[in-house]
Coordinates of C-alpha atoms in Angstrom, one line a residue:
X108 CA -0.4 33.4 309.0
X109 CA -4.2 33.5 308.8
X110 CA -5.9 32.7 312.1
X111 CA -8.5 30.0 312.2
X112 CA -12.1 31.2 312.7
X113 CA -13.3 30.5 316.2
X114 CA -16.9 29.9 315.1
X115 CA -17.3 26.8 312.9
X116 CA -20.4 24.8 312.1
X117 CA -20.2 21.2 311.0
X118 CA -21.6 21.0 307.5
X119 CA -23.7 18.0 308.4
X120 CA -25.4 19.9 311.2
X121 CA -26.0 22.9 308.8
X122 CA -27.7 20.6 306.3
X123 CA -29.8 19.0 309.0
X124 CA -30.9 22.5 310.3
X125 CA -31.8 23.6 306.8
X126 CA -33.7 20.4 306.1
X127 CA -35.6 20.7 309.4
X128 CA -36.4 24.4 308.5
X129 CA -37.8 23.4 305.1
X130 CA -39.9 20.6 306.6
X131 CA -41.3 22.9 309.2
X132 CA -42.2 25.5 306.6
X133 CA -43.8 22.9 304.5
X134 CA -45.9 21.6 307.3
X135 CA -46.9 25.1 308.4
X136 CA -47.9 26.1 304.8
X137 CA -50.1 23.0 304.7
X138 CA -51.7 23.3 308.2
X139 CA -51.7 27.1 308.4
X140 CA -52.6 28.7 305.0
X141 CA -51.9 32.3 306.2
X142 CA -48.3 31.3 306.9
X143 CA -47.4 31.0 303.2
X144 CA -48.8 34.4 302.2
X145 CA -45.8 36.5 303.3
X146 CA -43.4 34.0 301.8
X147 CA -45.4 34.0 298.5
X148 CA -45.4 37.8 298.5
X149 CA -41.7 38.0 299.1
X150 CA -40.9 35.4 296.5
X151 CA -43.3 37.0 293.9
X152 CA -41.4 40.4 294.2
X153 CA -38.3 38.6 293.0
X154 CA -39.6 35.8 290.9
X155 CA -42.3 37.6 288.8
X156 CA -40.0 40.3 287.4
X157 CA -37.4 37.6 286.7
X158 CA -40.1 35.5 285.0
X159 CA -41.3 38.5 282.9
X160 CA -37.7 39.1 281.8
X161 CA -37.2 35.5 280.9
X162 CA -40.5 35.6 279.0
X163 CA -39.5 38.7 277.1
X164 CA -36.1 37.2 276.2
X165 CA -37.8 34.0 275.1
X166 CA -40.3 35.9 273.0
X167 CA -37.5 38.0 271.4
X168 CA -35.5 34.9 270.5
X169 CA -38.7 33.2 269.1
X170 CA -39.4 36.3 267.0
X171 CA -35.8 36.4 265.8
X172 CA -35.9 32.7 265.0
X173 CA -39.2 33.1 263.0
X174 CA -37.8 36.1 261.2
X175 CA -34.6 34.2 260.3
X176 CA -36.7 31.3 259.1
X177 CA -38.8 33.7 257.0
X178 CA -35.6 35.3 255.5
X179 CA -34.3 31.9 254.7
X180 CA -37.5 30.8 253.0
X181 CA -37.7 34.1 251.1
X182 CA -34.1 33.7 250.0
X183 CA -34.8 30.2 248.8
X184 CA -38.0 31.3 247.0
X185 CA -36.0 34.2 245.4
X186 CA -33.3 31.9 244.2
X187 CA -35.9 29.5 242.7
X188 CA -37.7 32.4 241.0
X189 CA -34.4 33.7 239.6
X190 CA -33.7 30.2 238.3
X191 CA -37.1 30.1 236.7
X192 CA -36.7 33.6 235.2
X193 CA -33.3 32.6 233.8
X194 CA -34.7 29.5 232.2
X195 CA -37.6 31.5 230.8
X196 CA -35.3 34.1 229.4
X197 CA -33.1 31.4 227.8
X198 CA -36.2 29.8 226.3
X199 CA -37.5 33.2 225.1
X200 CA -34.0 33.9 223.5
X201 CA -34.1 30.5 221.8
X202 CA -37.6 31.1 220.5
X203 CA -36.6 34.5 219.2
X204 CA -33.6 33.0 217.5
X205 CA -35.7 30.3 216.0
X206 CA -38.3 32.8 214.9
X207 CA -35.6 35.0 213.3
X208 CA -34.1 31.9 211.6
X209 CA -37.5 30.8 210.3
X210 CA -38.1 34.3 209.0
X211 CA -34.8 34.4 207.2
X212 CA -35.4 30.9 205.7
X213 CA -38.9 32.0 204.7
X214 CA -37.5 35.0 202.9
X215 CA -34.9 32.8 201.1
X216 CA -37.6 30.4 200.1
X217 CA -39.7 33.2 198.7
X218 CA -36.7 34.6 196.9
X219 CA -36.0 31.1 195.5
X220 CA -39.6 31.0 194.2
X221 CA -39.3 34.5 192.7
X222 CA -36.3 33.4 190.7
X223 CA -37.4 29.8 190.2
X224 CA -36.1 29.7 186.6
X225 CA -32.5 29.9 188.0
X226 CA -30.7 27.1 189.8
X227 CA -29.4 28.3 193.2
X228 CA -27.3 27.2 196.2
X229 CA -27.9 28.6 199.6
X230 CA -24.9 29.9 201.6
X231 CA -24.1 31.7 204.8
X232 CA -21.8 34.7 205.3
X233 CA -18.7 33.8 207.3
X234 CA -16.6 37.0 206.9
X235 CA -16.5 40.5 205.6
X236 CA -14.1 43.4 205.1
X237 CA -13.8 46.0 207.8
X238 CA -16.6 48.6 208.1
X239 CA -20.3 48.6 208.4
X240 CA -21.2 47.6 204.9
X241 CA -21.1 44.3 203.1
X242 CA -19.3 45.5 200.0
X243 CA -16.8 42.6 200.1
X244 CA -17.7 39.4 202.0
X245 CA -17.0 35.7 202.2
X246 CA -19.5 32.8 202.1
X247 CA -19.2 29.2 203.2
X248 CA -19.6 27.6 199.8
X249 CA -16.9 27.1 197.2
X250 CA -15.8 25.1 194.2
X251 CA -16.7 21.8 195.9
X252 CA -20.3 23.1 195.9
X253 CA -20.3 24.1 192.3
X254 CA -19.6 27.8 192.9
X255 CA -17.7 29.6 190.1
X256 CA -16.4 33.1 189.5
X257 CA -19.0 35.5 188.0
X258 CA -22.0 33.7 189.5
X259 CA -24.7 36.2 190.7
X260 CA -25.6 36.4 194.4
X261 CA -29.1 37.5 195.6
X262 CA -30.9 38.0 199.0
X263 CA -33.6 40.2 200.4
X264 CA -35.5 39.9 197.2
X265 CA -32.9 41.3 194.9
X266 CA -29.3 41.5 193.6
X267 CA -26.4 41.5 196.1
X268 CA -23.4 41.2 193.8
X269 CA -21.2 38.7 192.0
X270 CA -18.6 36.1 193.0
X271 CA -15.1 37.2 192.1
X272 CA -12.9 34.7 193.9
X273 CA -13.5 31.0 194.7
X274 CA -11.8 28.4 197.0
X275 CA -12.6 24.8 197.7
X276 CA -15.0 25.6 200.6
X277 CA -15.4 29.4 200.3
X278 CA -16.1 32.2 197.8
X279 CA -15.8 35.9 197.9
X280 CA -18.5 38.2 196.8
X281 CA -18.3 41.8 195.6
X282 CA -21.6 43.6 196.2
X283 CA -23.1 46.2 193.9
X284 CA -22.3 48.9 196.5
X285 CA -18.6 48.5 196.2
X286 CA -16.7 51.4 194.5
X287 CA -15.5 49.0 191.8
X288 CA -18.9 47.6 190.9
X289 CA -21.1 48.5 187.9
X290 CA -24.4 47.0 186.8
X291 CA -26.3 47.5 183.5
X292 CA -29.9 48.0 184.4
X293 CA -33.3 48.8 182.8
X294 CA -36.7 49.9 184.0
X295 CA -39.6 47.5 184.0
X296 CA -41.9 50.1 182.5
X297 CA -39.5 51.0 179.7
X298 CA -36.8 49.5 177.5
X299 CA -34.4 52.3 178.4
X300 CA -31.2 51.3 180.2
X301 CA -28.7 52.8 182.7
X302 CA -25.7 52.0 184.8
X303 CA -25.9 51.5 188.6
X304 CA -22.5 52.0 190.1
X305 CA -21.3 51.4 193.7
X306 CA -20.4 54.3 196.0
X307 CA -19.6 53.6 199.6
X308 CA -20.0 57.2 200.6
X309 CA -23.4 57.5 199.0
X310 CA -24.7 54.2 200.5
X311 CA -24.2 55.9 203.9
X312 CA -27.3 57.9 202.9
X313 CA -29.0 54.7 201.6
X314 CA -28.6 55.2 197.9
X315 CA -26.7 54.1 194.8
X316 CA -25.8 56.1 191.7
X317 CA -27.6 55.5 188.4
X318 CA -26.2 57.1 185.2
X319 CA -26.2 56.9 181.4
X320 CA -30.0 57.0 181.2
X321 CA -31.1 58.3 177.7
X322 CA -32.1 61.9 177.8
X323 CA -35.5 61.2 176.3
X324 CA -36.3 58.3 178.7
X325 CA -39.4 58.7 180.9
X326 CA -38.2 57.7 184.3
X327 CA -40.0 58.6 187.5
X328 CA -39.5 58.2 191.2
X329 CA -40.5 54.7 192.4
X330 CA -39.9 53.0 189.1
X331 CA -38.5 49.4 189.4
X332 CA -34.9 48.9 188.4
X333 CA -33.8 45.4 187.3
X334 CA -30.7 44.0 185.6
X335 CA -30.8 44.3 181.9
X336 CA -30.2 41.8 179.1
X337 CA -27.2 43.6 177.8
X338 CA -25.2 43.2 181.1
X339 CA -22.1 41.2 180.4
X340 CA -22.0 39.3 183.8
X341 CA -25.3 39.9 185.5
X342 CA -28.3 37.7 184.6
X343 CA -31.4 39.6 183.3
X344 CA -34.5 40.5 185.3
X345 CA -33.0 40.5 188.9
X346 CA -34.4 43.3 191.0
X347 CA -31.9 45.9 192.0
X348 CA -34.0 48.7 193.6
X349 CA -36.3 51.6 193.0
X350 CA -35.7 55.0 191.4
X351 CA -35.2 57.8 194.0
X352 CA -34.7 60.7 191.7
X353 CA -33.5 61.4 188.2
X354 CA -32.6 64.6 186.5
X355 CA -31.1 65.8 183.1
X356 CA -27.4 66.0 182.8
X357 CA -25.7 69.2 181.7
X358 CA -25.1 67.7 178.2
X359 CA -28.9 67.2 177.9
X360 CA -28.2 63.8 176.2
X361 CA -28.4 61.7 179.3
X362 CA -30.0 61.6 182.7
X363 CA -28.6 60.5 186.1
X364 CA -29.8 60.2 189.7
X365 CA -30.0 57.8 192.6
X366 CA -31.8 54.6 193.4
X367 CA -32.8 52.9 196.6
X368 CA -31.4 49.4 196.7
X369 CA -33.8 46.6 197.8
X370 CA -31.0 44.7 199.7
X371 CA -30.0 45.8 203.2
X372 CA -26.2 45.9 202.7
X373 CA -25.6 46.6 206.4
X374 CA -27.1 43.2 207.5
X375 CA -26.5 40.1 205.3
X376 CA -26.5 36.7 206.9
X377 CA -27.6 34.2 204.2
X378 CA -27.6 34.5 200.4
X379 CA -28.5 32.4 197.4
X380 CA -25.9 31.9 194.7
X381 CA -27.3 31.4 191.2
X382 CA -25.3 28.5 189.8
X383 CA -25.5 29.8 186.2
X384 CA -23.1 32.2 184.5
X385 CA -24.4 34.8 182.1
X386 CA -22.7 33.5 179.0
X387 CA -24.1 30.0 179.5
X388 CA -27.8 31.3 179.7
X389 CA -29.7 31.5 176.4
X390 CA -31.7 34.6 175.7

């Protein structure tokens, strides 16, 4: 059992003594200035370092708070800038698409003017066979739009191919690069004719075959090649391409070579369908 302490001070007496001591010190510091110097020195030894430490801590927290505020502001600005950049990129993309669309429409308009003597219907490509080339593809116009089998199809300033299958709201086109295609052509600087035939292997190099040119015909590189009047399905005078090279065949009766087609058969988006069939056109 713990023994009670013999020396005990009444708390009231202790508070009274401390109060009296503080009052006396206060009176002495007022009446005797030199009295406070030792006390101030003793207090400054403890208080000043403590105050410096508190100041340093306060300054550190202030700097961290400012830095955090700056980071938040920069984050907000960065987010706003990203939003603006995203909107600008979207607007730029739309402008590019509109520019591309206008360019395509301008080309179709010019093509329409080039062949103004033919009635035409515009159509968009909605499907194609597998592979890189548009040798067989589908357009979004059909019998409801007046499209019929054997109607000629043009784009890029020249002949694309011919319609070979028609539905109510679609039609299929066989282009002149297809292996089953053949077009009777002539040269604008001569009455001589030839046959341009499709070749999917040769088109990989950018060319089409041209054969059955008369041996005595004067055909040179760069000559313009158009559909001829004697073609059974293709309307006359439609640009096909340009002569790449021609040489005499071994029989010395004919010439053959290659042409550079005017149409980009790797990228076809819109076409014009001439709504007239060869047998219905006079001349």
